[in-house]
Short mmCIF file of C-alpha atoms in Angstrom, two decimals:
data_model
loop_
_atom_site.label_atom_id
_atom_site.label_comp_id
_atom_site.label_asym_id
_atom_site.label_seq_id
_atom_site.Cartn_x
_atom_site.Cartn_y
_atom_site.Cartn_z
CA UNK R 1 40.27 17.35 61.12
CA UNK R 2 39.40 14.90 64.23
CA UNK R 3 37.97 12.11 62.25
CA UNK R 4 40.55 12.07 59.72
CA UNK R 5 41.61 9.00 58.78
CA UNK R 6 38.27 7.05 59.37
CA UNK R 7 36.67 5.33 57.01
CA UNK R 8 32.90 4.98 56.90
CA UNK R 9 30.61 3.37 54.48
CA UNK R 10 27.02 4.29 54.40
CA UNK R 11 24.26 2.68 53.17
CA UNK R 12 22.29 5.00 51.06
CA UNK R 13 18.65 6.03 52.69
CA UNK R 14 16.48 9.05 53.54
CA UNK R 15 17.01 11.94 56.08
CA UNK R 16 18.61 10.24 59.38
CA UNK R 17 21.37 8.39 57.82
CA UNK R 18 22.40 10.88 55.37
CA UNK R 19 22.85 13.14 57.86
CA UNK R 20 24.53 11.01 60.19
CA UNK R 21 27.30 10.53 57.57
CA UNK R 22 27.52 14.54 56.57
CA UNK R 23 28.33 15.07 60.11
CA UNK R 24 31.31 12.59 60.06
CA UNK R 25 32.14 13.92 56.46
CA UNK R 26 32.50 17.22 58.11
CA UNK R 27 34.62 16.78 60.31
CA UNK R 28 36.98 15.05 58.10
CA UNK R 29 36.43 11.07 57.99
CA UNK R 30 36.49 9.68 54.45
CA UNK R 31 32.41 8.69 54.16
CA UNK R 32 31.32 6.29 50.83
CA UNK R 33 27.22 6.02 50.02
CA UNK R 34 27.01 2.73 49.07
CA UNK R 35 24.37 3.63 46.45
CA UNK R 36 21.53 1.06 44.59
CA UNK R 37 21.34 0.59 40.48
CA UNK R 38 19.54 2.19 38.77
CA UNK R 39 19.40 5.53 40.61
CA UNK R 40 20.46 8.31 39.06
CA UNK R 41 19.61 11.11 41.86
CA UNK R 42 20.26 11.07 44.94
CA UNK R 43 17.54 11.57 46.79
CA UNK R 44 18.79 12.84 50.28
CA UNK R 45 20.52 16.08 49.53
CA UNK R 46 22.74 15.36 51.86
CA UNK R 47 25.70 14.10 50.42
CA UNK R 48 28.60 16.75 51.63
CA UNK R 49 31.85 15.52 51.17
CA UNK R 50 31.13 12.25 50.14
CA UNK R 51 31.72 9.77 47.42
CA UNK R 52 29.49 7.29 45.71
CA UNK R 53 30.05 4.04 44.55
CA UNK R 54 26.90 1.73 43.54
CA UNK R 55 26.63 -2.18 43.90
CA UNK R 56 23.80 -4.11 44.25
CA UNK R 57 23.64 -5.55 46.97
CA UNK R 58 20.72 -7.79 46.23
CA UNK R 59 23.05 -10.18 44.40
CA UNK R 60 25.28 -12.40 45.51
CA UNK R 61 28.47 -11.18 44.27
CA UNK R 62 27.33 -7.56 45.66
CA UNK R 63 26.57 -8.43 48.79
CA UNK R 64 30.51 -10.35 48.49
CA UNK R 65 31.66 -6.70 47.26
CA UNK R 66 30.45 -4.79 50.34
CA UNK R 67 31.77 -7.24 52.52
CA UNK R 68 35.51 -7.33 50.88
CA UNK R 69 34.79 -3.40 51.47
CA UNK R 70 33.35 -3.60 55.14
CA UNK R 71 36.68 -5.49 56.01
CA UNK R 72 38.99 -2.70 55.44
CA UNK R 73 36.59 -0.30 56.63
CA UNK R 74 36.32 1.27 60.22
CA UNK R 75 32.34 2.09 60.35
CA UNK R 76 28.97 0.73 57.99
CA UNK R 77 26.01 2.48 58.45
CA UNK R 78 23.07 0.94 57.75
CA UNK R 79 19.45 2.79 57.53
CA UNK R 80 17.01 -0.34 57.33
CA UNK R 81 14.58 -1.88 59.53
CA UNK R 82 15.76 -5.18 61.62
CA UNK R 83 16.50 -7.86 59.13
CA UNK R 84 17.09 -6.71 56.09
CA UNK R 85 20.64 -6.69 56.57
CA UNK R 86 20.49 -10.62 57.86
CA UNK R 87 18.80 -10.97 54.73
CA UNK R 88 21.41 -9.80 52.55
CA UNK R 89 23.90 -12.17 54.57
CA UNK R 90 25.75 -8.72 55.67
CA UNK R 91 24.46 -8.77 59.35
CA UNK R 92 26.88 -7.68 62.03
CA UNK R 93 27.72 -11.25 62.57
CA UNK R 94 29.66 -11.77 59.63
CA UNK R 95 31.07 -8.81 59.08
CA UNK R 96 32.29 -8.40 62.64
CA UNK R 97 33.56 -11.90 62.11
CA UNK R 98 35.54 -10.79 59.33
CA UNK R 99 36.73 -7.15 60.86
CA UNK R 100 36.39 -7.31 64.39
CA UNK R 101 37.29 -3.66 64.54
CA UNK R 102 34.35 -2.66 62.32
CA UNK R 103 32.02 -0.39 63.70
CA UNK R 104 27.82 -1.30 62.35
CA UNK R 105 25.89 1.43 63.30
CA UNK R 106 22.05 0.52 62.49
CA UNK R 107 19.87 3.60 62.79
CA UNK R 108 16.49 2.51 62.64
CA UNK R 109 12.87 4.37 63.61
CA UNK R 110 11.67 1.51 65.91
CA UNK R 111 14.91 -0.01 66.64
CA UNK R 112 16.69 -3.34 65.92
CA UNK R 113 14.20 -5.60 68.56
CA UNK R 114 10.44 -5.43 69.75
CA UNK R 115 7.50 -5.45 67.77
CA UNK R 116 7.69 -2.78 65.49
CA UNK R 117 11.30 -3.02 64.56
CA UNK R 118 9.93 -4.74 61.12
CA UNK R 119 7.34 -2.15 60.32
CA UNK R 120 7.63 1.20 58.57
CA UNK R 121 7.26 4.56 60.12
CA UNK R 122 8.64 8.28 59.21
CA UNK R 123 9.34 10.86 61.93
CA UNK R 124 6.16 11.91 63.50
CA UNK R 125 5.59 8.19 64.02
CA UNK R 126 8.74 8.10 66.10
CA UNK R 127 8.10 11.41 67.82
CA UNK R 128 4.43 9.89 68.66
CA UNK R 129 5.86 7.00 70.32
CA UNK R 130 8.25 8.50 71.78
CA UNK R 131 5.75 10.57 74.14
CA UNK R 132 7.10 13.67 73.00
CA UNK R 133 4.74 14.68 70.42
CA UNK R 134 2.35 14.82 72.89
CA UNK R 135 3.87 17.78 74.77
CA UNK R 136 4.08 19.66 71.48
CA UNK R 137 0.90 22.08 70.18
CA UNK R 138 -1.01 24.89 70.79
CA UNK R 139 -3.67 24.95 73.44
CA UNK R 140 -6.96 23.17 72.46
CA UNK R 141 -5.56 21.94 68.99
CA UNK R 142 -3.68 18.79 68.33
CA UNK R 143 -0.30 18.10 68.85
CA UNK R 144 1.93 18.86 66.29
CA UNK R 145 5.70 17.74 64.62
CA UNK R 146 8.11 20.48 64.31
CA UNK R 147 9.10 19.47 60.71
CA UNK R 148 10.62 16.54 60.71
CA UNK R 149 13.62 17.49 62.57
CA UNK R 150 13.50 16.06 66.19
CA UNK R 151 13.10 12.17 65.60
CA UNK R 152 14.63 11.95 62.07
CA UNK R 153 17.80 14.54 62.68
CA UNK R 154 18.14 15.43 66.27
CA UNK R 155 17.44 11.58 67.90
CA UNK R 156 17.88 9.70 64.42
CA UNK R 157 21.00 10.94 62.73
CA UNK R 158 22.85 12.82 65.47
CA UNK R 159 22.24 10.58 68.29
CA UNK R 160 24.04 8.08 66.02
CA UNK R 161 26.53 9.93 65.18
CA UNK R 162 27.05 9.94 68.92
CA UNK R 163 27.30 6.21 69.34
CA UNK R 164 29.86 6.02 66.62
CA UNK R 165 32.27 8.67 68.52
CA UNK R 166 31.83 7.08 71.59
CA UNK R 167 32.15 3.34 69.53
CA UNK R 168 35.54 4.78 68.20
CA UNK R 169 36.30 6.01 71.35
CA UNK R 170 35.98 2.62 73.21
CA UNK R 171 37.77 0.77 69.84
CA UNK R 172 41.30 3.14 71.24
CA UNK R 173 41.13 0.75 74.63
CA UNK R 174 39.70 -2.64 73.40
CA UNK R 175 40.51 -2.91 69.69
CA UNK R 176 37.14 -4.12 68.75
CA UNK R 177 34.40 -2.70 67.10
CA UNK R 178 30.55 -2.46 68.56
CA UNK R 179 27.25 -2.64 67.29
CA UNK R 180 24.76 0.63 67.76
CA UNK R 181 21.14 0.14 67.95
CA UNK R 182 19.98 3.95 66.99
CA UNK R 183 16.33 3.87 67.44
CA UNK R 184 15.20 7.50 66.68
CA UNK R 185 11.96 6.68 69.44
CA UNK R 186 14.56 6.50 71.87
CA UNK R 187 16.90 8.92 70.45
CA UNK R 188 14.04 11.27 70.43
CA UNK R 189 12.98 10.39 74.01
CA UNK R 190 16.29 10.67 75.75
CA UNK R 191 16.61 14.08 74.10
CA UNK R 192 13.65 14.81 76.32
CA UNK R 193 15.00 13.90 79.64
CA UNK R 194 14.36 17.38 80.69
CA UNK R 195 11.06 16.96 80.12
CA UNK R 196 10.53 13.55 81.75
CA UNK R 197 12.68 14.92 85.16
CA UNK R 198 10.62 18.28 85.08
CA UNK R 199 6.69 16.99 84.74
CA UNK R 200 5.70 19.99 86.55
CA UNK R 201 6.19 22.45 84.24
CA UNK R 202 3.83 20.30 81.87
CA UNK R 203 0.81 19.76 84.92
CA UNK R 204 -1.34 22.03 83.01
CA UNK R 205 -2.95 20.86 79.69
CA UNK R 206 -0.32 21.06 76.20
CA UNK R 207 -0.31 24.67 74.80
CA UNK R 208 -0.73 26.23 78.52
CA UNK R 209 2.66 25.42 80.29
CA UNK R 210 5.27 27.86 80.73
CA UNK R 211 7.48 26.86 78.02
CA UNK R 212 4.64 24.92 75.26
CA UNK R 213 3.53 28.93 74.47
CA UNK R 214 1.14 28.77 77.60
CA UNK R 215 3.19 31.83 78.85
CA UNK R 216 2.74 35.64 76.93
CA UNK R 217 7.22 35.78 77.93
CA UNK R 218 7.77 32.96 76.22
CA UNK R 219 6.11 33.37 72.87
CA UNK R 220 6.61 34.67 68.90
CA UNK R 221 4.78 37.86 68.33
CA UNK R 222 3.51 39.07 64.79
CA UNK R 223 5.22 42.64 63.30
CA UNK R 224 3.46 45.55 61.67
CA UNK R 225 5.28 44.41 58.31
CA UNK R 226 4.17 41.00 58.84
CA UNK R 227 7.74 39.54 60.26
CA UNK R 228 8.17 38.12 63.70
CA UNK R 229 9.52 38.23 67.29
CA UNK R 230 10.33 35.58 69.86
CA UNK R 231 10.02 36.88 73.35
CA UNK R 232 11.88 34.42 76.14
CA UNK R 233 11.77 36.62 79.23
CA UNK R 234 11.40 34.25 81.61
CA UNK R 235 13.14 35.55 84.72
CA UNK R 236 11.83 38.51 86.38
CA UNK R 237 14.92 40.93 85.45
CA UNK R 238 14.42 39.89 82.05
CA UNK R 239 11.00 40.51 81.84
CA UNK R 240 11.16 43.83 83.69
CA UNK R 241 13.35 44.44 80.72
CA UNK R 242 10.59 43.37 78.16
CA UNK R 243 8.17 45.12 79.89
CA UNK R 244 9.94 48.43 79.48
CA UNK R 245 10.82 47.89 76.31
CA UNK R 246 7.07 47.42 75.21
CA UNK R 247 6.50 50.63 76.89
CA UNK R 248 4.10 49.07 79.32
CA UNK R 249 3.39 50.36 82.72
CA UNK R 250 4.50 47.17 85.36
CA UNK R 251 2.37 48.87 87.84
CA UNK R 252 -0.97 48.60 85.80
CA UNK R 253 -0.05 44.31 84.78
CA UNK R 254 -0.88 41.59 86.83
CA UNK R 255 2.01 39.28 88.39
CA UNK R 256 4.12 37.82 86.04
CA UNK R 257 3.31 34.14 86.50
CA UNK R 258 -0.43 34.64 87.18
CA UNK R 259 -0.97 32.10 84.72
CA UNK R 260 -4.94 32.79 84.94
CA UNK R 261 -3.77 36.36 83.39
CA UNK R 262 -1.67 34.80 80.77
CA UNK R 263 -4.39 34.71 77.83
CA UNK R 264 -5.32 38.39 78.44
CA UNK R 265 -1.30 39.38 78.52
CA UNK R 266 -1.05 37.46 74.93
CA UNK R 267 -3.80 39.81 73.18
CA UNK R 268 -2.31 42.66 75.07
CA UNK R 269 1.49 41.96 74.24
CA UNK R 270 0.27 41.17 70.36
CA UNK R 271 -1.26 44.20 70.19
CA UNK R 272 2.01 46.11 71.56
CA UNK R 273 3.78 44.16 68.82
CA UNK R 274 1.73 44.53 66.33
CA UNK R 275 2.37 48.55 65.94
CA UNK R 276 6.24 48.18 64.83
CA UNK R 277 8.05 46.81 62.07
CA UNK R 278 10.30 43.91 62.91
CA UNK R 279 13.25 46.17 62.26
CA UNK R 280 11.99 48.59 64.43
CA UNK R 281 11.44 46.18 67.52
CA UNK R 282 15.54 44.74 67.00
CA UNK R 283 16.04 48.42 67.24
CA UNK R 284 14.70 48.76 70.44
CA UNK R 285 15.90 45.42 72.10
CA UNK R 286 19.06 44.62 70.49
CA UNK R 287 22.03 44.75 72.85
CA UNK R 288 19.35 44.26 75.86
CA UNK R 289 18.97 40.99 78.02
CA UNK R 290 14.79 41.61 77.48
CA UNK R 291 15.16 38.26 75.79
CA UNK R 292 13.59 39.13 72.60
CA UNK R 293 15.28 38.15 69.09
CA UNK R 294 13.80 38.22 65.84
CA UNK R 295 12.53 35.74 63.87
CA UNK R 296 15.17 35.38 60.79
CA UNK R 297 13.85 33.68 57.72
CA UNK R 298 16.20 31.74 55.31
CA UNK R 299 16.86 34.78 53.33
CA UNK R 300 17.64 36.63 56.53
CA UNK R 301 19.97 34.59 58.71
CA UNK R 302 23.36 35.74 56.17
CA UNK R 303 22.58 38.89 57.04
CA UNK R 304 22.00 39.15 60.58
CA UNK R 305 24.86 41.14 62.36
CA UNK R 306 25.59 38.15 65.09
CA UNK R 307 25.39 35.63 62.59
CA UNK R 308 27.98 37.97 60.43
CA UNK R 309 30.26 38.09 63.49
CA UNK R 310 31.09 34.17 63.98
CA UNK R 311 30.25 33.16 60.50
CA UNK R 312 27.69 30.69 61.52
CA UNK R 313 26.86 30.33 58.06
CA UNK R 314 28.97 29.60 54.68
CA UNK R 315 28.37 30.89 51.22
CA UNK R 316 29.90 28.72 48.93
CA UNK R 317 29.43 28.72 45.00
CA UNK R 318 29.36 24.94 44.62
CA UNK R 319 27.06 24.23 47.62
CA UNK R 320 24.76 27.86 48.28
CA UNK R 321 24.22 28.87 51.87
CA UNK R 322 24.90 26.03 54.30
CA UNK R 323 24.92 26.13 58.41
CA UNK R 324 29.19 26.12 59.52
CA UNK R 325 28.97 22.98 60.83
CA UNK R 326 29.12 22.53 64.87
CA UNK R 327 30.44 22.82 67.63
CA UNK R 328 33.47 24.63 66.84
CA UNK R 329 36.55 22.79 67.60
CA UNK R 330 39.82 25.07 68.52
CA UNK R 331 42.59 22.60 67.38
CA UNK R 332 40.67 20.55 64.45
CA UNK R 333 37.54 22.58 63.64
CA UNK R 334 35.39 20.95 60.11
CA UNK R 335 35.98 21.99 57.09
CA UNK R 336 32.74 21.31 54.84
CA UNK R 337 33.91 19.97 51.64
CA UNK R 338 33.19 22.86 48.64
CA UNK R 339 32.79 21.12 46.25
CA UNK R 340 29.53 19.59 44.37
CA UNK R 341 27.32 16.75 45.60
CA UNK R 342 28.59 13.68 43.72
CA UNK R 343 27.02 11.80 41.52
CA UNK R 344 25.75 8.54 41.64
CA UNK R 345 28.44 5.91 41.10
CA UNK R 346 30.86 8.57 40.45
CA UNK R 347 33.57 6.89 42.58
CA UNK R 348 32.56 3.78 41.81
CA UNK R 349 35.87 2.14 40.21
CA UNK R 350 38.14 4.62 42.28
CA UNK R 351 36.97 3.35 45.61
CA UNK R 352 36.96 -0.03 44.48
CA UNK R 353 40.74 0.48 43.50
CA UNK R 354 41.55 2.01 46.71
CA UNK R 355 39.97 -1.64 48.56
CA UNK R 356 42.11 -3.61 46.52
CA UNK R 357 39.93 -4.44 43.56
CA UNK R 358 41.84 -5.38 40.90
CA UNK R 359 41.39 -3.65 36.90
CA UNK R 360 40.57 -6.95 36.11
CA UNK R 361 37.76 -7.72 38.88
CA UNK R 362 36.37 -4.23 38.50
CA UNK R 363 35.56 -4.66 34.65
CA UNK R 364 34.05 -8.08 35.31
CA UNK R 365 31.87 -6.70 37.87
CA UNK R 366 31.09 -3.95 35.60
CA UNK R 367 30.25 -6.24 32.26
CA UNK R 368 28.01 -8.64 34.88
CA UNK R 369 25.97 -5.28 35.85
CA UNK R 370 27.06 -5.89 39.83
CA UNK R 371 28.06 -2.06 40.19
CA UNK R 372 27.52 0.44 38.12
CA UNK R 373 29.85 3.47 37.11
CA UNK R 374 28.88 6.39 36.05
CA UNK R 375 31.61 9.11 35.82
CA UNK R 376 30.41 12.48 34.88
CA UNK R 377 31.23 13.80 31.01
CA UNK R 378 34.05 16.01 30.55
CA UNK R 379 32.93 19.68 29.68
CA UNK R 380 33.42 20.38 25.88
#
């Protein structure tokens, strides 16, 4: 796989981080959670392909551990707010000073500098500061996060995954490694460039733009049986398309983009909608460009013909239904690891063999409670 080969050690933390290291898991580098004491679940579900060793860092001789680790290692990937690290005396300073090739990617909410880089915050703190958040809502309500997936996943954890590729990248021409300041507020912003370069698509107030669900084409429609549509039909071939396929008259509508009409065209389109069954409406618009897909729940996306065709999602017995990851590579496409979620500390003493830890020092570190082991009990 393209990252094979790397080695990556990641602190253990919520959301971002976790998914930051899947992604590199998947496509085939060898990732570690660095895992606390005295945790026995892992809280981030995301642990794909990984191994765990715990240590605690908040002793001396831990700290000494990860750093032993961090100088055979090509990434460490920290999840805490600025300082805590510096605290630990496992800042990039030292460890860079003892790998110069290591690559300490900090993915933080507020970033590594300014005046909330010490405070905490979860994802629809980041989107708020971001100025994205405010774009995002229906019309005369407030704004609203879209789960938790743009700051934490989309400018948290994949931006940095990013900076590491491009960090590695860089490494193959100067043989050093970099710092990366991920801050998922400006992670999340740069994802909206489009939205900065295009303000005026966004001149009228949130929830009445063409593509904040202003417009009745770009919208999700309710079914007869209670399911969904999402209508796109933005250009005018499209939406002649939509139009037909609604059985509407285009003679007896007002201008698409009379944006004045665009209220009255919502009631009318949801009560076009509103007669058929979801299946009933794929019937009539799959295979056309009218821009209109359904709305696939969790149960649903397995099933869908498309998703059938390019197996954009895996059924595996160790792991359930999980997204293939992406993009698909040609030559060295990922291979998601099958089997189970490891435990905590499971790999303990085998990674710290494979860093050069000695029987000897392992069992010491073991009997003075610095790491913890806990290997899971042979079936009976």
């Amino acid at each position: 796989m393209a990252l094979r080969g790397v080695s990556v050690l990641e602190l253990a933390g919520l959301a971002p981080a976790p998914f930051c290291g899947m992604v590199l898991a998947d496509f085939g580098a060898q990732v570690v959670r660095v895992d606390r004491p005295r945790v026995r679940v892992d809280p981030s579900t995301l642990a794909r392909g990984k191994r765990s060793l715990v240590v605690d860092l908040k002793q001396p001789r831990g700290a000494a551990v990860l750093r032993r680790l961090c100088a055979r290692a090509d990434v460490v990937l920290e999840p805490f707010r600025h300082g805590v690290m510096e605290k630990l005396q496992l800042g990039p300073e030292i460890l860079q000073r003892e790998n110069p090739k290591l690559i300490y990617a900090r993915l933080s909410g507020f970033g590594q500098s300014g005046r909330f880089s010490r405070v905490a915050g979860h994802d629809i703190n980041y989107l708020a500061l971001s100025g994205v958040l405010s774009k995002i809502g229906r019309s005369g309500e407030n704004p609203y996060a879209p789960l938790n997936l743009l700051a934490d996943f989309a400018g948290g954890g994949l931006i940095c995954a990013l900076g590491i590729m491009l960090a590695l990248f860089e490494r193959t021409h100067s043989g050093r490694g970099q710092v990366i300041d991920a801050s998922m507020v400006e992670g999340t912003a740069y994802l909206g460039s489009f939205l900065w370069k295009s303000l005026g698509l966004w001149s009228q107030p949130r929830g009445q733009n063409l593509l904040d669900g202003g417009a009745p084409f770009y919208a999700t429609y309710r079914t007869a049986d209670g399911g969904f549509m999402a209508v796109g039909a933005i250009e005018p071939q499209f939406y002649e398309l939509l139009i037909k396929g609604l059985g509407l008259k285009p003679d007896e509508l007002p201008h698409q983009m009379s944006t004045t009409d665009w209220p009255e065209m919502k009631k009318k389109f949801a009560d076009v909608f509103a007669k058929k069954t979801k299946a009933e409406w794929c019937q009539i618009f799959d295979g056309t460009d009218a821009c209109v897909t359904p709305v696939l729940t969790f149960e649903e996306v397995t099933h869908h013909g498309h998703n059938q065709d390019r197996g954009s999602f895996i059924t595996d017995r160790e792991q359930g239904v999980i997204p293939r990851p992406a993009p698909l590579l040609s030559n060295t496409p990922a291979i998601p690891s099958s089997k189970r979620d490891p435990f905590v500390g499971e790999h303990t003493e085998e990674v710290l063999q494979e860093f050069g830890f000695s029987e000897e020092e392992i069992n010491q570190l073991k009997s003075d409670k610095i790491i913890e082991s806990n290997k899971p009990r042979a079936n009976l």
